[in-house]
Amino acid sequence: VQLQASGGGLVQAGGSLRLSCGASGSIFSISDMAWYRQTPGKQRELVARIRSGGFTTYVDSVKGRFTISRDNAKNTVYLQMNSLKPEDTAIYYCAADLTTVDGRRYYWGQGTLVTVSS
């Protein structure tokens, strides 16, 4: 079982990026899916989370700019990031609460770098 994230890159301030993260393997069910981010010297921060029923939460700094969504048929979570700011620069990690043959636990993706230039 693994989570594979993609979509990071370099963008100018005010631009947009869309991150994707797919879960693969012998997965019985997926509960929460989320995106976190981390910059050097700081703790990993929860950016957005989406429940299995679609309920979403966001950190205050991205409200109105980022949108998290999921495609349950594809076991994939997305993060649409608009009006990007230099302070959004970070490594973004996807995570998911998965139930597999080994039980239920939180899985992490490998991280994708987002760099926003001013």
GROMACS .gro file of N, CA and C in nm:
model
  354
    1VAL      N    1   0.086  -0.119   0.000
    1VAL     CA    2   0.000   0.000   0.000
    1VAL      C    3   0.089   0.124   0.000
    2GLN      N    4   0.058   0.216  -0.088
    2GLN     CA    5   0.136   0.338  -0.091
    2GLN      C    6   0.052   0.455  -0.141
    3LEU      N    7   0.099   0.576  -0.104
    3LEU     CA    8   0.041   0.700  -0.153
    3LEU      C    9   0.144   0.767  -0.241
    4GLN      N   10   0.102   0.806  -0.360
    4GLN     CA   11   0.193   0.869  -0.456
    4GLN      C   12   0.142   1.008  -0.488
    5ALA      N   13   0.222   1.108  -0.449
    5ALA     CA   14   0.184   1.248  -0.472
    5ALA      C   15   0.254   1.303  -0.595
    6SER      N   16   0.188   1.397  -0.661
    6SER     CA   17   0.247   1.463  -0.778
    6SER      C   18   0.185   1.601  -0.793
    7GLY      N   19   0.246   1.682  -0.879
    7GLY     CA   20   0.188   1.811  -0.913
    7GLY      C   21   0.261   1.932  -0.859
    8GLY      N   22   0.364   1.912  -0.777
    8GLY     CA   23   0.439   2.025  -0.726
    8GLY      C   24   0.522   2.090  -0.835
    9GLY      N   25   0.579   2.205  -0.802
    9GLY     CA   26   0.663   2.274  -0.899
    9GLY      C   27   0.688   2.418  -0.858
   10LEU      N   28   0.740   2.494  -0.953
   10LEU     CA   29   0.771   2.634  -0.933
   10LEU      C   30   0.665   2.719  -1.000
   11VAL      N   31   0.612   2.816  -0.926
   11VAL     CA   32   0.508   2.903  -0.980
   11VAL      C   33   0.528   3.044  -0.924
   12GLN      N   34   0.487   3.142  -1.001
   12GLN     CA   35   0.495   3.280  -0.952
   12GLN      C   36   0.381   3.311  -0.857
   13ALA      N   37   0.403   3.406  -0.770
   13ALA     CA   38   0.298   3.449  -0.679
   13ALA      C   39   0.173   3.487  -0.758
   14GLY      N   40   0.058   3.443  -0.706
   14GLY     CA   41  -0.067   3.467  -0.776
   14GLY      C   42  -0.108   3.354  -0.868
   15GLY      N   43  -0.017   3.263  -0.891
   15GLY     CA   44  -0.046   3.151  -0.980
   15GLY      C   45  -0.116   3.038  -0.910
   16SER      N   46  -0.132   2.928  -0.985
   16SER     CA   47  -0.206   2.812  -0.935
   16SER      C   48  -0.129   2.683  -0.961
   17LEU      N   49  -0.154   2.586  -0.875
   17LEU     CA   50  -0.105   2.450  -0.893
   17LEU      C   51  -0.211   2.354  -0.844
   18ARG      N   52  -0.209   2.234  -0.898
   18ARG     CA   53  -0.299   2.130  -0.852
   18ARG      C   54  -0.217   2.009  -0.813
   19LEU      N   55  -0.228   1.969  -0.688
   19LEU     CA   56  -0.161   1.850  -0.640
   19LEU      C   57  -0.256   1.731  -0.645
   20SER      N   58  -0.200   1.615  -0.674
   20SER     CA   59  -0.277   1.491  -0.675
   20SER      C   60  -0.207   1.387  -0.590
   21CYS      N   61  -0.284   1.298  -0.534
   21CYS     CA   62  -0.226   1.190  -0.453
   21CYS      C   63  -0.316   1.069  -0.464
   22GLY      N   64  -0.262   0.961  -0.518
   22GLY     CA   65  -0.338   0.839  -0.533
   22GLY      C   66  -0.292   0.731  -0.437
   23ALA      N   67  -0.388   0.660  -0.382
   23ALA     CA   68  -0.358   0.547  -0.295
   23ALA      C   69  -0.372   0.419  -0.374
   24SER      N   70  -0.275   0.329  -0.360
   24SER     CA   71  -0.278   0.205  -0.435
   24SER      C   72  -0.243   0.088  -0.344
   25GLY      N   73  -0.285  -0.030  -0.385
   25GLY     CA   74  -0.260  -0.150  -0.306
   25GLY      C   75  -0.390  -0.213  -0.262
   26SER      N   76  -0.380  -0.306  -0.170
   26SER     CA   77  -0.497  -0.379  -0.122
   26SER      C   78  -0.566  -0.299  -0.013
   27ILE      N   79  -0.649  -0.206  -0.055
   27ILE     CA   80  -0.717  -0.114   0.036
   27ILE      C   81  -0.863  -0.154   0.050
   28PHE      N   82  -0.906  -0.173   0.173
   28PHE     CA   83  -1.046  -0.206   0.196
   28PHE      C   84  -1.132  -0.080   0.199
   29SER      N   85  -1.084   0.023   0.269
   29SER     CA   86  -1.160   0.148   0.276
   29SER      C   87  -1.068   0.263   0.310
   30ILE      N   88  -1.114   0.384   0.277
   30ILE     CA   89  -1.040   0.507   0.307
   30ILE      C   90  -1.131   0.599   0.384
   31SER      N   91  -1.086   0.645   0.498
   31SER     CA   92  -1.161   0.743   0.576
   31SER      C   93  -1.112   0.883   0.539
   32ASP      N   94  -1.046   0.952   0.629
   32ASP     CA   95  -0.996   1.086   0.600
   32ASP      C   96  -0.882   1.083   0.500
   33MET      N   97  -0.877   1.187   0.417
   33MET     CA   98  -0.761   1.213   0.332
   33MET      C   99  -0.721   1.359   0.357
   34ALA      N  100  -0.592   1.386   0.350
   34ALA     CA  101  -0.548   1.519   0.390
   34ALA      C  102  -0.420   1.558   0.319
   35TRP      N  103  -0.394   1.688   0.325
   35TRP     CA  104  -0.267   1.745   0.279
   35TRP      C  105  -0.203   1.820   0.395
   36TYR      N  106  -0.075   1.796   0.414
   36TYR     CA  107   0.007   1.866   0.512
   36TYR      C  108   0.119   1.938   0.437
   37ARG      N  109   0.185   2.030   0.504
   37ARG     CA  110   0.303   2.092   0.446
   37ARG      C  111   0.407   2.119   0.555
   38GLN      N  112   0.530   2.127   0.512
   38GLN     CA  113   0.638   2.148   0.606
   38GLN      C  114   0.749   2.229   0.542
   39THR      N  115   0.802   2.324   0.619
   39THR     CA  116   0.918   2.402   0.577
   39THR      C  117   1.030   2.375   0.677
   40PRO      N  118   1.155   2.397   0.636
   40PRO     CA  119   1.269   2.368   0.724
   40PRO      C  120   1.256   2.437   0.860
   41GLY      N  121   1.277   2.361   0.965
   41GLY     CA  122   1.275   2.416   1.099
   41GLY      C  123   1.138   2.432   1.160
   42LYS      N  124   1.036   2.393   1.086
   42LYS     CA  125   0.899   2.406   1.138
   42LYS      C  126   0.831   2.270   1.142
   43GLN      N  127   0.730   2.263   1.227
   43GLN     CA  128   0.652   2.139   1.236
   43GLN      C  129   0.563   2.123   1.113
   44ARG      N  130   0.533   1.999   1.083
   44ARG     CA  131   0.440   1.972   0.973
   44ARG      C  132   0.303   2.028   1.010
   45GLU      N  133   0.242   2.094   0.914
   45GLU     CA  134   0.116   2.165   0.936
   45GLU      C  135   0.006   2.103   0.853
   46LEU      N  136  -0.110   2.080   0.915
   46LEU     CA  137  -0.227   2.033   0.840
   46LEU      C  138  -0.281   2.148   0.757
   47VAL      N  139  -0.287   2.129   0.627
   47VAL     CA  140  -0.337   2.232   0.536
   47VAL      C  141  -0.487   2.215   0.511
   48ALA      N  142  -0.526   2.093   0.478
   48ALA     CA  143  -0.667   2.067   0.448
   48ALA      C  144  -0.695   1.919   0.468
   49ARG      N  145  -0.820   1.890   0.505
   49ARG     CA  146  -0.861   1.752   0.527
   49ARG      C  147  -1.001   1.734   0.471
   50ILE      N  148  -1.026   1.617   0.417
   50ILE     CA  149  -1.158   1.585   0.366
   50ILE      C  150  -1.201   1.449   0.420
   51ARG      N  151  -1.319   1.446   0.478
   51ARG     CA  152  -1.374   1.322   0.532
   51ARG      C  153  -1.428   1.236   0.419
   52SER      N  154  -1.459   1.112   0.451
   52SER     CA  155  -1.511   1.021   0.349
   52SER      C  156  -1.643   1.071   0.293
   53GLY      N  157  -1.719   1.144   0.374
   53GLY     CA  158  -1.847   1.196   0.328
   53GLY      C  159  -1.837   1.330   0.258
   54GLY      N  160  -1.716   1.385   0.252
   54GLY     CA  161  -1.695   1.509   0.179
   54GLY      C  162  -1.676   1.633   0.264
   55PHE      N  163  -1.694   1.622   0.395
   55PHE     CA  164  -1.676   1.739   0.481
   55PHE      C  165  -1.529   1.781   0.479
   56THR      N  166  -1.506   1.912   0.465
   56THR     CA  167  -1.370   1.962   0.453
   56THR      C  168  -1.335   2.062   0.563
   57THR      N  169  -1.208   2.067   0.598
   57THR     CA  170  -1.156   2.169   0.688
   57THR      C  171  -1.025   2.221   0.631
   58TYR      N  172  -0.995   2.347   0.662
   58TYR     CA  173  -0.875   2.413   0.612
   58TYR      C  174  -0.808   2.492   0.723
   59VAL      N  175  -0.676   2.504   0.712
   59VAL     CA  176  -0.605   2.597   0.799
   59VAL      C  177  -0.643   2.738   0.755
   60ASP      N  178  -0.650   2.829   0.849
   60ASP     CA  179  -0.700   2.964   0.819
   60ASP      C  180  -0.622   3.032   0.706
   61SER      N  181  -0.494   3.008   0.697
   61SER     CA  182  -0.410   3.079   0.601
   61SER      C  183  -0.440   3.043   0.455
   62VAL      N  184  -0.512   2.935   0.431
   62VAL     CA  185  -0.541   2.895   0.292
   62VAL      C  186  -0.690   2.902   0.259
   63LYS      N  187  -0.772   2.936   0.354
   63LYS     CA  188  -0.916   2.942   0.329
   63LYS      C  189  -0.947   3.042   0.218
   64GLY      N  190  -1.031   2.999   0.126
   64GLY     CA  191  -1.067   3.085   0.013
   64GLY      C  192  -0.971   3.076  -0.103
   65ARG      N  193  -0.856   3.012  -0.084
   65ARG     CA  194  -0.756   3.000  -0.192
   65ARG      C  195  -0.735   2.854  -0.233
   66PHE      N  196  -0.739   2.763  -0.137
   66PHE     CA  197  -0.715   2.621  -0.165
   66PHE      C  198  -0.846   2.544  -0.156
   67THR      N  199  -0.857   2.440  -0.237
   67THR     CA  200  -0.973   2.353  -0.233
   67THR      C  201  -0.927   2.207  -0.236
   68ILE      N  202  -0.970   2.131  -0.136
   68ILE     CA  203  -0.940   1.989  -0.132
   68ILE      C  204  -1.061   1.913  -0.185
   69SER      N  205  -1.034   1.809  -0.261
   69SER     CA  206  -1.142   1.725  -0.314
   69SER      C  207  -1.090   1.583  -0.325
   70ARG      N  208  -1.180   1.490  -0.349
   70ARG     CA  209  -1.138   1.350  -0.362
   70ARG      C  210  -1.225   1.279  -0.463
   71ASP      N  211  -1.167   1.178  -0.524
   71ASP     CA  212  -1.238   1.090  -0.615
   71ASP      C  213  -1.231   0.952  -0.553
   72ASN      N  214  -1.337   0.910  -0.489
   72ASN     CA  215  -1.335   0.783  -0.417
   72ASN      C  216  -1.319   0.663  -0.511
   73ALA      N  217  -1.366   0.675  -0.633
   73ALA     CA  218  -1.352   0.565  -0.728
   73ALA      C  219  -1.206   0.544  -0.767
   74LYS      N  220  -1.128   0.651  -0.759
   74LYS     CA  221  -0.986   0.643  -0.796
   74LYS      C  222  -0.894   0.643  -0.674
   75ASN      N  223  -0.952   0.646  -0.553
   75ASN     CA  224  -0.870   0.654  -0.431
   75ASN      C  225  -0.771   0.769  -0.438
   76THR      N  226  -0.816   0.881  -0.484
   76THR     CA  227  -0.729   0.995  -0.508
   76THR      C  228  -0.781   1.120  -0.439
   77VAL      N  229  -0.688   1.198  -0.386
   77VAL     CA  230  -0.721   1.326  -0.325
   77VAL      C  231  -0.646   1.435  -0.402
   78TYR      N  232  -0.710   1.550  -0.414
   78TYR     CA  233  -0.653   1.662  -0.488
   78TYR      C  234  -0.645   1.785  -0.397
   79LEU      N  235  -0.553   1.874  -0.432
   79LEU     CA  236  -0.547   2.004  -0.366
   79LEU      C  237  -0.528   2.109  -0.475
   80GLN      N  238  -0.633   2.184  -0.501
   80GLN     CA  239  -0.626   2.295  -0.596
   80GLN      C  240  -0.581   2.418  -0.520
   81MET      N  241  -0.468   2.473  -0.561
   81MET     CA  242  -0.411   2.587  -0.491
   81MET      C  243  -0.411   2.708  -0.584
   82ASN      N  244  -0.487   2.809  -0.548
   82ASN     CA  245  -0.497   2.931  -0.627
   82ASN      C  246  -0.441   3.049  -0.548
   83SER      N  247  -0.414   3.156  -0.618
   83SER     CA  248  -0.362   3.278  -0.554
   83SER      C  249  -0.246   3.246  -0.461
   84LEU      N  250  -0.154   3.170  -0.512
   84LEU     CA  251  -0.042   3.125  -0.429
   84LEU      C  252   0.045   3.241  -0.385
   85LYS      N  253   0.098   3.226  -0.264
   85LYS     CA  254   0.183   3.327  -0.202
   85LYS      C  255   0.320   3.266  -0.172
   86PRO      N  256   0.424   3.347  -0.164
   86PRO     CA  257   0.557   3.292  -0.130
   86PRO      C  258   0.555   3.212   0.000
   87GLU      N  259   0.472   3.250   0.094
   87GLU     CA  260   0.467   3.177   0.220
   87GLU      C  261   0.401   3.039   0.208
   88ASP      N  262   0.346   3.008   0.092
   88ASP     CA  263   0.294   2.874   0.067
   88ASP      C  264   0.405   2.777   0.027
   89THR      N  265   0.524   2.830   0.004
   89THR     CA  266   0.637   2.745  -0.033
   89THR      C  267   0.665   2.643   0.077
   90ALA      N  268   0.667   2.515   0.038
   90ALA     CA  269   0.685   2.407   0.135
   90ALA      C  270   0.688   2.274   0.061
   91ILE      N  271   0.724   2.171   0.133
   91ILE     CA  272   0.702   2.035   0.084
   91ILE      C  273   0.562   1.995   0.129
   92TYR      N  274   0.482   1.952   0.036
   92TYR     CA  275   0.344   1.912   0.064
   92TYR      C  276   0.335   1.759   0.067
   93TYR      N  277   0.274   1.710   0.172
   93TYR     CA  278   0.257   1.566   0.192
   93TYR      C  279   0.109   1.531   0.193
   94CYS      N  280   0.075   1.426   0.123
   94CYS     CA  281  -0.061   1.375   0.136
   94CYS      C  282  -0.062   1.265   0.242
   95ALA      N  283  -0.177   1.243   0.298
   95ALA     CA  284  -0.194   1.141   0.400
   95ALA      C  285  -0.335   1.086   0.392
   96ALA      N  286  -0.349   0.962   0.437
   96ALA     CA  287  -0.481   0.901   0.432
   96ALA      C  288  -0.496   0.797   0.542
   97ASP      N  289  -0.615   0.791   0.595
   97ASP     CA  290  -0.652   0.693   0.698
   97ASP      C  291  -0.707   0.571   0.623
   98LEU      N  292  -0.624   0.467   0.611
   98LEU     CA  293  -0.658   0.351   0.528
   98LEU      C  294  -0.681   0.227   0.612
   99THR      N  295  -0.777   0.149   0.567
   99THR     CA  296  -0.796   0.015   0.624
   99THR      C  297  -0.754  -0.086   0.519
  100THR      N  298  -0.655  -0.167   0.556
  100THR     CA  299  -0.603  -0.269   0.465
  100THR      C  300  -0.608  -0.404   0.534
  101VAL      N  301  -0.551  -0.505   0.472
  101VAL     CA  302  -0.547  -0.637   0.532
  101VAL      C  303  -0.468  -0.636   0.663
  102ASP      N  304  -0.382  -0.535   0.678
  102ASP     CA  305  -0.301  -0.523   0.799
  102ASP      C  306  -0.367  -0.441   0.908
  103GLY      N  307  -0.487  -0.393   0.882
  103GLY     CA  308  -0.558  -0.312   0.980
  103GLY      C  309  -0.570  -0.168   0.935
  104ARG      N  310  -0.603  -0.082   1.029
  104ARG     CA  311  -0.628   0.058   0.998
  104ARG      C  312  -0.518   0.145   1.055
  105ARG      N  313  -0.460   0.231   0.971
  105ARG     CA  314  -0.363   0.327   1.019
  105ARG      C  315  -0.347   0.440   0.918
  106TYR      N  316  -0.270   0.543   0.958
  106TYR     CA  317  -0.244   0.660   0.875
  106TYR      C  318  -0.123   0.631   0.786
  107TYR      N  319  -0.140   0.657   0.657
  107TYR     CA  320  -0.030   0.641   0.562
  107TYR      C  321   0.011   0.779   0.509
  108TRP      N  322   0.139   0.791   0.474
  108TRP     CA  323   0.192   0.918   0.423
  108TRP      C  324   0.249   0.899   0.282
  109GLY      N  325   0.230   1.001   0.200
  109GLY     CA  326   0.295   1.005   0.071
  109GLY      C  327   0.437   1.057   0.084
  110GLN      N  328   0.509   1.062  -0.027
  110GLN     CA  329   0.652   1.095  -0.023
  110GLN      C  330   0.680   1.244  -0.023
  111GLY      N  331   0.582   1.328  -0.045
  111GLY     CA  332   0.606   1.471  -0.046
  111GLY      C  333   0.634   1.524  -0.185
  112THR      N  334   0.582   1.643  -0.212
  112THR     CA  335   0.609   1.710  -0.339
  112THR      C  336   0.635   1.857  -0.309
  113LEU      N  337   0.740   1.911  -0.371
  113LEU     CA  338   0.785   2.046  -0.340
  113LEU      C  339   0.706   2.150  -0.418
  114VAL      N  340   0.655   2.247  -0.347
  114VAL     CA  341   0.589   2.363  -0.408
  114VAL      C  342   0.673   2.487  -0.375
  115THR      N  343   0.714   2.558  -0.479
  115THR     CA  344   0.793   2.679  -0.461
  115THR      C  345   0.720   2.794  -0.528
  116VAL      N  346   0.692   2.898  -0.451
  116VAL     CA  347   0.622   3.015  -0.502
  116VAL      C  348   0.718   3.134  -0.500
  117SER      N  349   0.748   3.187  -0.615
  117SER     CA  350   0.841   3.298  -0.625
  117SER      C  351   0.766   3.431  -0.619
  118SER      N  352   0.832   3.530  -0.562
  118SER     CA  353   0.767   3.662  -0.549
  118SER      C  354   0.795   3.750  -0.670
   0.00000   0.00000   0.00000
